[in-house]
PDB file with SEQRES, HELIX, SHEET and CRYST1 records, atoms N, CA, C and O in Angstrom:
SEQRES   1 A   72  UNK UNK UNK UNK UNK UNK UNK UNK UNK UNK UNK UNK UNK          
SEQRES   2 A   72  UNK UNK UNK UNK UNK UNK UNK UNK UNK UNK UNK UNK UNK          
SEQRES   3 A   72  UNK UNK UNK UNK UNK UNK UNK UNK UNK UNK UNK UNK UNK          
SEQRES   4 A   72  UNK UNK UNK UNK UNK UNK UNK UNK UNK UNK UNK UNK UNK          
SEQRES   5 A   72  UNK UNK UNK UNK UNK UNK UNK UNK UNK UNK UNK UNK UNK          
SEQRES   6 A   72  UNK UNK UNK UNK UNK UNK UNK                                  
HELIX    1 AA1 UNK A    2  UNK A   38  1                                  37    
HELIX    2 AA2 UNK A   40  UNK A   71  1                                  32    
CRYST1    1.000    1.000    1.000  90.00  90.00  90.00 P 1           1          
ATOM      1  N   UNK A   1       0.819  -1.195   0.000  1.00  0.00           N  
ATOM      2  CA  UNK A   1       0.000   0.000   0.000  1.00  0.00           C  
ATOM      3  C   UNK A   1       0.869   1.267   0.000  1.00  0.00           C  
ATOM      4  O   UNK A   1       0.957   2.185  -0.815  1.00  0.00           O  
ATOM      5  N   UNK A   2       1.570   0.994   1.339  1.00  0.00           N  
ATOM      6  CA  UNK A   2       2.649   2.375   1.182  1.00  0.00           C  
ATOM      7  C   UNK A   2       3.322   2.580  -0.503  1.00  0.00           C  
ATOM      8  O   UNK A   2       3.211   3.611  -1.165  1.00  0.00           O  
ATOM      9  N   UNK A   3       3.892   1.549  -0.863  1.00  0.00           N  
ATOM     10  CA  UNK A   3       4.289   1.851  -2.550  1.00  0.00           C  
ATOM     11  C   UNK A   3       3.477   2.221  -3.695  1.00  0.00           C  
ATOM     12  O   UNK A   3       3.962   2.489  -4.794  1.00  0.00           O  
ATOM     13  N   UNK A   4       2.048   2.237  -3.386  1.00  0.00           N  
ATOM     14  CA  UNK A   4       1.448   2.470  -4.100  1.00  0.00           C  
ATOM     15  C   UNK A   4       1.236   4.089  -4.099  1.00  0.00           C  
ATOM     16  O   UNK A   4       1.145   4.653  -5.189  1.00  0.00           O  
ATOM     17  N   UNK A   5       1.163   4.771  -3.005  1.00  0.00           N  
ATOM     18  CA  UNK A   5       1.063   6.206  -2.583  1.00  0.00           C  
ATOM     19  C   UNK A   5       2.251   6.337  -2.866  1.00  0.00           C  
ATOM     20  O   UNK A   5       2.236   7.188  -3.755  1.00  0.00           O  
ATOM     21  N   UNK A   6       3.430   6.004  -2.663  1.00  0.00           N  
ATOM     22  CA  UNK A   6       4.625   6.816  -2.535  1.00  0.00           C  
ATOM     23  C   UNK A   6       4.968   6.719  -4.593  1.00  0.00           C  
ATOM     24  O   UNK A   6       5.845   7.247  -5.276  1.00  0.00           O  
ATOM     25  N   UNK A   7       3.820   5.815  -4.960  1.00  0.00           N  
ATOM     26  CA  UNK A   7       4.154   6.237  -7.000  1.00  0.00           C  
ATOM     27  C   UNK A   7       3.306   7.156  -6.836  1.00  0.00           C  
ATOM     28  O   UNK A   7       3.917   8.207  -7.031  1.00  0.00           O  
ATOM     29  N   UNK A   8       2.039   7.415  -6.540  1.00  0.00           N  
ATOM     30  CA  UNK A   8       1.149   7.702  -7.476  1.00  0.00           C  
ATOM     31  C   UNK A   8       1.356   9.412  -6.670  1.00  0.00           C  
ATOM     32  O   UNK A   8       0.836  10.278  -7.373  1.00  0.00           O  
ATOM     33  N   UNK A   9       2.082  10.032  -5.218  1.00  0.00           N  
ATOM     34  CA  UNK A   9       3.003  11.009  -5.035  1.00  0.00           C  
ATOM     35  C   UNK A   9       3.865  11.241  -6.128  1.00  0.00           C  
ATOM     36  O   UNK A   9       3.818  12.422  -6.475  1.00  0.00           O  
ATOM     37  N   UNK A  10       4.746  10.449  -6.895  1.00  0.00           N  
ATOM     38  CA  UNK A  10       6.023  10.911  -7.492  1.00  0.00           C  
ATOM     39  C   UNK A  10       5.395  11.167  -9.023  1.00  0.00           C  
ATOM     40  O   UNK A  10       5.675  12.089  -9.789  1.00  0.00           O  
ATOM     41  N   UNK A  11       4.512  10.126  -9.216  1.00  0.00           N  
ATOM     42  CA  UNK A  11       3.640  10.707 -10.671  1.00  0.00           C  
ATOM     43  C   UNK A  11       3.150  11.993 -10.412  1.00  0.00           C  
ATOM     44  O   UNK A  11       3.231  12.779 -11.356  1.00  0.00           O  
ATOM     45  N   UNK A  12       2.773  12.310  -9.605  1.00  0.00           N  
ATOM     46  CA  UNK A  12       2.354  13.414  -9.605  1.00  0.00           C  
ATOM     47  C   UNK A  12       3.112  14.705  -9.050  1.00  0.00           C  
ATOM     48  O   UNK A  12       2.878  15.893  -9.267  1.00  0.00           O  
ATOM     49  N   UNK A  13       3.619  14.393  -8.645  1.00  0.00           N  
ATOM     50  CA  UNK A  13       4.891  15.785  -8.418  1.00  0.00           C  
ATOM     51  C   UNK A  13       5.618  15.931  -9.944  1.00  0.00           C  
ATOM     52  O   UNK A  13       5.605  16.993 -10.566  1.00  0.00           O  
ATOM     53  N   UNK A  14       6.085  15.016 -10.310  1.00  0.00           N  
ATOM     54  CA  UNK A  14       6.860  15.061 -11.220  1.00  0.00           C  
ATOM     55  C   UNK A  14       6.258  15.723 -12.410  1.00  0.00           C  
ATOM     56  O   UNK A  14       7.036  16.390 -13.092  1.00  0.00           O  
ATOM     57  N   UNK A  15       4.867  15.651 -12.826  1.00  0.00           N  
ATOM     58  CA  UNK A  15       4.609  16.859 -13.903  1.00  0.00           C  
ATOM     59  C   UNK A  15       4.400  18.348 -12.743  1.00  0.00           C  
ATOM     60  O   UNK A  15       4.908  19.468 -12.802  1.00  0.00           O  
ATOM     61  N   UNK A  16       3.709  17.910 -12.031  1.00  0.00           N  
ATOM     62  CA  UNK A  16       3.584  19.537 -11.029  1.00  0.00           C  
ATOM     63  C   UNK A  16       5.258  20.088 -11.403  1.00  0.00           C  
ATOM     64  O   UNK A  16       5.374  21.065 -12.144  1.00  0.00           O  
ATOM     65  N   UNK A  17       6.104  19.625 -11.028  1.00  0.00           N  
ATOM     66  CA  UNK A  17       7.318  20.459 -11.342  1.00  0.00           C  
ATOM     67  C   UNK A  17       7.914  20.485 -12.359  1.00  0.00           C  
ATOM     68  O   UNK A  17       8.584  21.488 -12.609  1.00  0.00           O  
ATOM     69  N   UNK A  18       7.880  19.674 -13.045  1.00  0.00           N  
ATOM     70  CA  UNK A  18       8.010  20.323 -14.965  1.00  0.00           C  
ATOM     71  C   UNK A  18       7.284  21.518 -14.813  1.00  0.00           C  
ATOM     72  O   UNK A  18       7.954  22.544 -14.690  1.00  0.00           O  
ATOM     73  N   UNK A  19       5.719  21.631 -14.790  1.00  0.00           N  
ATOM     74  CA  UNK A  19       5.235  22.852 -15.130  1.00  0.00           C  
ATOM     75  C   UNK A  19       5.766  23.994 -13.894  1.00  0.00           C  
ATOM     76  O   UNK A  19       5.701  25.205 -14.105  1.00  0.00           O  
ATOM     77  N   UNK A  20       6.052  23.685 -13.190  1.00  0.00           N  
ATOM     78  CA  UNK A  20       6.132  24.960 -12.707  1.00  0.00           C  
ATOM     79  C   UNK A  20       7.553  25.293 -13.215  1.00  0.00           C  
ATOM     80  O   UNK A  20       7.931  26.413 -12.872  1.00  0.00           O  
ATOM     81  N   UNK A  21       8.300  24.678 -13.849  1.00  0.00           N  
ATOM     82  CA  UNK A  21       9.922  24.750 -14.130  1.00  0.00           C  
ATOM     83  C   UNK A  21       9.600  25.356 -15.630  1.00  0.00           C  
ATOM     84  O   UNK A  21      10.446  26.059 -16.182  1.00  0.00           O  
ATOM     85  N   UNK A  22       8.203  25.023 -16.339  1.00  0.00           N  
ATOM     86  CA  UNK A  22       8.272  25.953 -17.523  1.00  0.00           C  
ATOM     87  C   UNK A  22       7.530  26.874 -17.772  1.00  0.00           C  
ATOM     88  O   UNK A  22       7.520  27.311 -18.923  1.00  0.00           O  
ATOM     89  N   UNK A  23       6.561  27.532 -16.624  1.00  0.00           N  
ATOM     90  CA  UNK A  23       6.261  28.263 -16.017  1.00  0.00           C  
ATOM     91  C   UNK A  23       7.081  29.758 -16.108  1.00  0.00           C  
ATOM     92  O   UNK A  23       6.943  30.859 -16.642  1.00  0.00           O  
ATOM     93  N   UNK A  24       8.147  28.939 -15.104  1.00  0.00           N  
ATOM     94  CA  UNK A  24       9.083  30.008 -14.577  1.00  0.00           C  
ATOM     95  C   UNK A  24       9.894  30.365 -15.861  1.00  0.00           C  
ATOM     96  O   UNK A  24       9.891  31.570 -16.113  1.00  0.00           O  
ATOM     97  N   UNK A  25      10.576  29.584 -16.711  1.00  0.00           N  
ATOM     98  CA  UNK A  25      11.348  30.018 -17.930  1.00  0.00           C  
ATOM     99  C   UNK A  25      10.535  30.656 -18.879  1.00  0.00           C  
ATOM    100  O   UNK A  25      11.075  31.316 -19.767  1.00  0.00           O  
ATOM    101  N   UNK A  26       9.231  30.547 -18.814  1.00  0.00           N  
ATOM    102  CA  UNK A  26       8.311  31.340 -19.913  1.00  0.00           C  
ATOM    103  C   UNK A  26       7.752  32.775 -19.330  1.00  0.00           C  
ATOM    104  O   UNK A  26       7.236  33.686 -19.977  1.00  0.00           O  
ATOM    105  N   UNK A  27       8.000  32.708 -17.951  1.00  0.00           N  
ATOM    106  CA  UNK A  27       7.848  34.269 -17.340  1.00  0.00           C  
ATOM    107  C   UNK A  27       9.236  35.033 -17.337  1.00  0.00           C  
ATOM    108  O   UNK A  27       9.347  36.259 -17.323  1.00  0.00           O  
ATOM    109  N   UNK A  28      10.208  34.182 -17.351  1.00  0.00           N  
ATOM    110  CA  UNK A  28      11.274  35.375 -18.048  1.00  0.00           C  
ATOM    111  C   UNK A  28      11.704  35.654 -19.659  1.00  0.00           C  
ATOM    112  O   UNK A  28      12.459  36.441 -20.230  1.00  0.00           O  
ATOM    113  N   UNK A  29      10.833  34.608 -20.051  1.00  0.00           N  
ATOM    114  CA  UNK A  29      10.700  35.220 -21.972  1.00  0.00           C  
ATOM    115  C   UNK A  29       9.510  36.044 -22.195  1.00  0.00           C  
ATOM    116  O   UNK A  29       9.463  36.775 -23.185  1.00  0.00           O  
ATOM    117  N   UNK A  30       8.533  35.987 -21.346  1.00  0.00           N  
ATOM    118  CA  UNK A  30       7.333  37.038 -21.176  1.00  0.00           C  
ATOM    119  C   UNK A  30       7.795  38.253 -20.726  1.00  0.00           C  
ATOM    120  O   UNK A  30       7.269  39.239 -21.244  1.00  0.00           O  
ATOM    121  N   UNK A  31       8.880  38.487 -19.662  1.00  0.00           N  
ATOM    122  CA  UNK A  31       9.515  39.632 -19.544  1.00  0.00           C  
ATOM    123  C   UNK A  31      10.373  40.216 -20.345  1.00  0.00           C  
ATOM    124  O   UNK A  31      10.356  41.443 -20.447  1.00  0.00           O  
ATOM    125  N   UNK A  32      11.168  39.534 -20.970  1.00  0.00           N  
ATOM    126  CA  UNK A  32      12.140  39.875 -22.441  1.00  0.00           C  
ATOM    127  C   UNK A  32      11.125  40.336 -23.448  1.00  0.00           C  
ATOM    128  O   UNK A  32      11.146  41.532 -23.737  1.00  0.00           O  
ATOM    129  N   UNK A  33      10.304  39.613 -23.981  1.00  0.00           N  
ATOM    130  CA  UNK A  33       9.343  40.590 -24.747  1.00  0.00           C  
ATOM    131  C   UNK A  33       8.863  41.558 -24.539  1.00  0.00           C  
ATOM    132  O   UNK A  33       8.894  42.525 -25.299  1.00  0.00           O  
ATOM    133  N   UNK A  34       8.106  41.491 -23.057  1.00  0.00           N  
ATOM    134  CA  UNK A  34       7.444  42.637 -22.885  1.00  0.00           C  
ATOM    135  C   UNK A  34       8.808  44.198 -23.055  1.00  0.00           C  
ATOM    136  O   UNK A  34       8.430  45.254 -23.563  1.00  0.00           O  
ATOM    137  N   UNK A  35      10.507  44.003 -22.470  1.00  0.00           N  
ATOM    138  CA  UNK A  35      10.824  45.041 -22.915  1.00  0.00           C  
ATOM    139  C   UNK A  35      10.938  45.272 -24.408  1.00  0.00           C  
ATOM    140  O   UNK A  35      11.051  46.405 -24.875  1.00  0.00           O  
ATOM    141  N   UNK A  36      10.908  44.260 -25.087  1.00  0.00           N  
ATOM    142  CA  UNK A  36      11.211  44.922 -26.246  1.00  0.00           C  
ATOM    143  C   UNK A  36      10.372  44.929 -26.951  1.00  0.00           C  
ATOM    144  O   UNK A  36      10.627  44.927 -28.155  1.00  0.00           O  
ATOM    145  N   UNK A  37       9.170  44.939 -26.544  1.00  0.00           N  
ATOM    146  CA  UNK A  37       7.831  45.732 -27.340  1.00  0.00           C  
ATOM    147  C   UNK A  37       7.522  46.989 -26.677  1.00  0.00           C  
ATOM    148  O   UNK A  37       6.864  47.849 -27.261  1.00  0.00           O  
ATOM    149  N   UNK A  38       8.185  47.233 -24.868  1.00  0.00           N  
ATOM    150  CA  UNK A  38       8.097  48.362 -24.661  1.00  0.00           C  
ATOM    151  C   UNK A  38       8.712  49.514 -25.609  1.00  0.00           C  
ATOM    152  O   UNK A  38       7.994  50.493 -25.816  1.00  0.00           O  
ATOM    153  N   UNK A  39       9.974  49.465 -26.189  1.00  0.00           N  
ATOM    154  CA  UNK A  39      10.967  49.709 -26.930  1.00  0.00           C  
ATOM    155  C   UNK A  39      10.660  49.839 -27.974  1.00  0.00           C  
ATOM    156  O   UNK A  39      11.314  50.737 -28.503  1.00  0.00           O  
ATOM    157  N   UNK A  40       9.662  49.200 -28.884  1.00  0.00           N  
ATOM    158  CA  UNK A  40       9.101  49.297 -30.257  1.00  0.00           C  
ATOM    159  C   UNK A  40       7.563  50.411 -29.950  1.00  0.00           C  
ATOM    160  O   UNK A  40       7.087  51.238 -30.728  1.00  0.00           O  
ATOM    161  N   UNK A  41       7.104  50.053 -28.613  1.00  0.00           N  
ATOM    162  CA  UNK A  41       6.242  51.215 -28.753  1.00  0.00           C  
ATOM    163  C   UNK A  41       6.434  52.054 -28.069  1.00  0.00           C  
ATOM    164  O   UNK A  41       5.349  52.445 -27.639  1.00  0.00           O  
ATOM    165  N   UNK A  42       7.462  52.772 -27.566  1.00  0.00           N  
ATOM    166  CA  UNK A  42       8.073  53.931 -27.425  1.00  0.00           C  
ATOM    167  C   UNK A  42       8.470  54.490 -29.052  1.00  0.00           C  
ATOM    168  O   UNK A  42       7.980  55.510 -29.536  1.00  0.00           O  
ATOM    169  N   UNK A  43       9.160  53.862 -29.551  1.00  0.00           N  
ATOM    170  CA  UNK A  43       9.514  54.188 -30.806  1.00  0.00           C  
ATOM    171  C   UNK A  43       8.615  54.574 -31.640  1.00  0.00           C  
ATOM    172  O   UNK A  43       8.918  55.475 -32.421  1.00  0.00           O  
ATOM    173  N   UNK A  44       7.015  53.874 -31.695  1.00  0.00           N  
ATOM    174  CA  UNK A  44       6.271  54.416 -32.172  1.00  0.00           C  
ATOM    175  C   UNK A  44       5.553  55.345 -31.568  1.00  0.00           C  
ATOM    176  O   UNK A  44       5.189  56.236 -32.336  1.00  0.00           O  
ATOM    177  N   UNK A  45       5.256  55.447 -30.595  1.00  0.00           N  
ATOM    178  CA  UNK A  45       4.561  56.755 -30.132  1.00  0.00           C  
ATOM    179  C   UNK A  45       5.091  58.080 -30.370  1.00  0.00           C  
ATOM    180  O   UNK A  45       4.488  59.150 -30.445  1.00  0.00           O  
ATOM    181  N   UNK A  46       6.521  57.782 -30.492  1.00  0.00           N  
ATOM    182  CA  UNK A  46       7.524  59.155 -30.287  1.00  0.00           C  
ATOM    183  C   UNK A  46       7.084  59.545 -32.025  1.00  0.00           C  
ATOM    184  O   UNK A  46       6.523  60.607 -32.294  1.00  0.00           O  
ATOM    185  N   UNK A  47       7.321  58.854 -32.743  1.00  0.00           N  
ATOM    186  CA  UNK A  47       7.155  59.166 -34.379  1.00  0.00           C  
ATOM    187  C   UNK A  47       5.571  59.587 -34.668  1.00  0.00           C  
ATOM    188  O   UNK A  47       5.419  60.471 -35.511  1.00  0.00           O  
ATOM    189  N   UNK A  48       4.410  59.049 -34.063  1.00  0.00           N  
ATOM    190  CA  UNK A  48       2.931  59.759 -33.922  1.00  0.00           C  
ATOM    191  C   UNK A  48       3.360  61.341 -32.907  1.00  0.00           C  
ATOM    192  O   UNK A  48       2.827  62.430 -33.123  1.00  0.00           O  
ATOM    193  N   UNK A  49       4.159  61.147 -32.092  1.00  0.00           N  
ATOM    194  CA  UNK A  49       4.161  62.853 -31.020  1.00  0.00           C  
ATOM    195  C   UNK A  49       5.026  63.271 -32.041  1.00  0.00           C  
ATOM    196  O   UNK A  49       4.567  64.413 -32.056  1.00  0.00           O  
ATOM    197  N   UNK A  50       5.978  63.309 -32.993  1.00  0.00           N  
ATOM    198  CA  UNK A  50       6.753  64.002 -33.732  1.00  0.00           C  
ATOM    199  C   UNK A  50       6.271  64.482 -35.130  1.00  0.00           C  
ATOM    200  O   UNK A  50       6.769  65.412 -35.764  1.00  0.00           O  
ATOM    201  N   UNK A  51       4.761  63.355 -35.683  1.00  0.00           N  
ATOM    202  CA  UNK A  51       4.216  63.935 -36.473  1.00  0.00           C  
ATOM    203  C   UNK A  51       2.825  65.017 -36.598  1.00  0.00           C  
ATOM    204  O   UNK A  51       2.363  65.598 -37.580  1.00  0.00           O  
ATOM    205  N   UNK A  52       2.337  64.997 -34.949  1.00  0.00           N  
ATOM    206  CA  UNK A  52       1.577  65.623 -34.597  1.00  0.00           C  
ATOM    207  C   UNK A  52       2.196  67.223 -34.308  1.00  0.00           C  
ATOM    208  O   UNK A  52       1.720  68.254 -34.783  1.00  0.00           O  
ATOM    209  N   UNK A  53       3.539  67.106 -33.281  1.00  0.00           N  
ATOM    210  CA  UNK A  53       3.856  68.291 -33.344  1.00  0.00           C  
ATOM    211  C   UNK A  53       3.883  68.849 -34.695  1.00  0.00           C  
ATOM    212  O   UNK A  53       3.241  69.878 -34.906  1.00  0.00           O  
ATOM    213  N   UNK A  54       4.538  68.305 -35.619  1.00  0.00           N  
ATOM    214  CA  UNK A  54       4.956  69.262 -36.905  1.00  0.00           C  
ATOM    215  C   UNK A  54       3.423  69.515 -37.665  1.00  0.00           C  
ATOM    216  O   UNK A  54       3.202  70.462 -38.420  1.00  0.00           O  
ATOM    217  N   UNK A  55       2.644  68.693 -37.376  1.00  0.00           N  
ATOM    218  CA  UNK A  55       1.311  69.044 -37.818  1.00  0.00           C  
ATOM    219  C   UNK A  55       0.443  70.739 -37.474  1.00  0.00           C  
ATOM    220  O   UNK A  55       0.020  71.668 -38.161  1.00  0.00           O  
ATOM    221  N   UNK A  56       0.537  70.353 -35.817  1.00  0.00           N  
ATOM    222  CA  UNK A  56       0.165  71.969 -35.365  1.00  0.00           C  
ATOM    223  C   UNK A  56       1.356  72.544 -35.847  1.00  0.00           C  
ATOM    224  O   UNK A  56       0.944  73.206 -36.800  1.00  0.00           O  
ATOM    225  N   UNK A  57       2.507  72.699 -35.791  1.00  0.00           N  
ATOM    226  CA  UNK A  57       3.413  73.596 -36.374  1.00  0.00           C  
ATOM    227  C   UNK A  57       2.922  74.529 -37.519  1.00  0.00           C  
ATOM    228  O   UNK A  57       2.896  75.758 -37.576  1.00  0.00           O  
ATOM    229  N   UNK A  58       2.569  73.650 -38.348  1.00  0.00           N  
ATOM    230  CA  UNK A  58       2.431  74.052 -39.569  1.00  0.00           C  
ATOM    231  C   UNK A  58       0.884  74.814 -39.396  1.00  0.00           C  
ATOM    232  O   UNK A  58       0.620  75.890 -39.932  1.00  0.00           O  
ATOM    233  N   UNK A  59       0.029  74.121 -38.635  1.00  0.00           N  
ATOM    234  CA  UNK A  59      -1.078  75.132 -38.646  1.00  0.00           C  
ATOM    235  C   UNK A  59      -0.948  76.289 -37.732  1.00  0.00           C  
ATOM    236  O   UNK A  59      -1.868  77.102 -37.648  1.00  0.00           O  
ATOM    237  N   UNK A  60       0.239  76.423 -36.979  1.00  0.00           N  
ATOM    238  CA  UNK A  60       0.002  77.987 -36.096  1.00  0.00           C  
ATOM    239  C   UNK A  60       0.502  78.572 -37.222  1.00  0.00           C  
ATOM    240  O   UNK A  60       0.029  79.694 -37.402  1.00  0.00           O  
ATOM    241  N   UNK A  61       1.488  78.126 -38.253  1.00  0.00           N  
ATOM    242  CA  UNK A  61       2.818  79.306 -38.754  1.00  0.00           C  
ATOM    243  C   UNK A  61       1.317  79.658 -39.710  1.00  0.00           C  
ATOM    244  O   UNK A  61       0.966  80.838 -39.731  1.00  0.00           O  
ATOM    245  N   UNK A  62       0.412  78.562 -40.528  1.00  0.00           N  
ATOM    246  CA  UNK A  62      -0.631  79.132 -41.430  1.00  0.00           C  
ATOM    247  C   UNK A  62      -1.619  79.641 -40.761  1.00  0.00           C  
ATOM    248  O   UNK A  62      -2.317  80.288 -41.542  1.00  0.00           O  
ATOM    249  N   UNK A  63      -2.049  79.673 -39.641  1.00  0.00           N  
ATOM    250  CA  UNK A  63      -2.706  80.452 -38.921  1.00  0.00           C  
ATOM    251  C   UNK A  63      -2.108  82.058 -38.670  1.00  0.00           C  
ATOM    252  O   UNK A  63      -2.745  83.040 -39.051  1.00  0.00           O  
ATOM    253  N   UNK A  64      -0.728  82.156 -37.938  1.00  0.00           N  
ATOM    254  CA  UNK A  64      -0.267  83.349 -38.143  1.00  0.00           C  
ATOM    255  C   UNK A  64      -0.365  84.374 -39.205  1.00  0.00           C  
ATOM    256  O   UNK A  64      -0.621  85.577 -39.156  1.00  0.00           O  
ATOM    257  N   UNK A  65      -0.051  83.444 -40.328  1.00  0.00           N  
ATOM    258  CA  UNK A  65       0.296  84.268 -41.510  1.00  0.00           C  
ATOM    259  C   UNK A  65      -0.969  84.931 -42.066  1.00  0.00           C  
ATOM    260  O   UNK A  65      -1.196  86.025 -42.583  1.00  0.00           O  
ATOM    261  N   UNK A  66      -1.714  83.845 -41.763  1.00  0.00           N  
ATOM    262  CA  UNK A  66      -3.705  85.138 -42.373  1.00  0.00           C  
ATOM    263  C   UNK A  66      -3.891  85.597 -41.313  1.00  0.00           C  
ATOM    264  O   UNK A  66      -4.968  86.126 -41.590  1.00  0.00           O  
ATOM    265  N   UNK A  67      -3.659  85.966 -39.804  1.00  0.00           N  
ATOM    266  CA  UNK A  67      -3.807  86.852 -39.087  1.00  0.00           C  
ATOM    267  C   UNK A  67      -2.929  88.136 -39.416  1.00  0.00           C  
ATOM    268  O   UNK A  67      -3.346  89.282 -39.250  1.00  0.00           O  
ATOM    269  N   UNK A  68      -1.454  87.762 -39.982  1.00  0.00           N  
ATOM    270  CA  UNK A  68      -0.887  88.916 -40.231  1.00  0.00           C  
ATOM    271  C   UNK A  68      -1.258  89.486 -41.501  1.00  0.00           C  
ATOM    272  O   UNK A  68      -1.077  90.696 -41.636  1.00  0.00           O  
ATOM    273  N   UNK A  69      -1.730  88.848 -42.425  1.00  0.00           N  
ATOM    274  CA  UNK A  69      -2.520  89.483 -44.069  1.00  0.00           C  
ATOM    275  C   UNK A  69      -3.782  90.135 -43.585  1.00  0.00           C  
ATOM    276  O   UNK A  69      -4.103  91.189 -44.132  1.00  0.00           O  
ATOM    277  N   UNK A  70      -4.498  89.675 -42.684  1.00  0.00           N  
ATOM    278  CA  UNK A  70      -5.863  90.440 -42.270  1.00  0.00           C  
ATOM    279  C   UNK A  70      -5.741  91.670 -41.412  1.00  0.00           C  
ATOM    280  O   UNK A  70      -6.470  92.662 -41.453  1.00  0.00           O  
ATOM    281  N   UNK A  71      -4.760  91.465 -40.668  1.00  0.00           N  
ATOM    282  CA  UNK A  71      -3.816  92.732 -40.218  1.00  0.00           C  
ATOM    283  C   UNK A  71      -3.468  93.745 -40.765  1.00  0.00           C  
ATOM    284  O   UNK A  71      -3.632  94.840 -40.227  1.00  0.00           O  
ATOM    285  N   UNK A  72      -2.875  93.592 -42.037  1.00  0.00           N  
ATOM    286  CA  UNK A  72      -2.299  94.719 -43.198  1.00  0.00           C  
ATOM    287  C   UNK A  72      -3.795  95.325 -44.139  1.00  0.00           C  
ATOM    288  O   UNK A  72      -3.664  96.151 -45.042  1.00  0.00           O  
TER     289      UNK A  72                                                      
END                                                                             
């Protein structure tokens, strides 16, 4: 009897700790990705904030310029 518990314990530990052993190696490739998609969308956000600025840019300088023609 005791041998029968002390398998059907080791069957069963023995996948319990595989998974938790690939678990753990897939939460530090889940963390490696996550920086380097942080990194790709930094990169893109910065290129949407760099095309937005130059967007208003361009509409204050054309905004200015018919305030200063309506001016004259």
């Amino acid at each position: 009897m005791t041998r029968i518990i002390g398998s059907l314990l080791a069957a069963g530990t023995v996948p319990f700790l595989a998974y938790r052993v690939g678990r753990a190696q897939a939460a530090w490739q889940d963390a490696h990705n996550a920086k380097r998609s942080l990194r790709r969308d930094r990169r893109t956000a910065w290129g949407h904030t760099a095309r937005l600025a130059a967007g208003a840019l361009l509409l204050l300088i054309g905004l200015t310029a018919a305030a200063f023609d309506l001016a004259r």
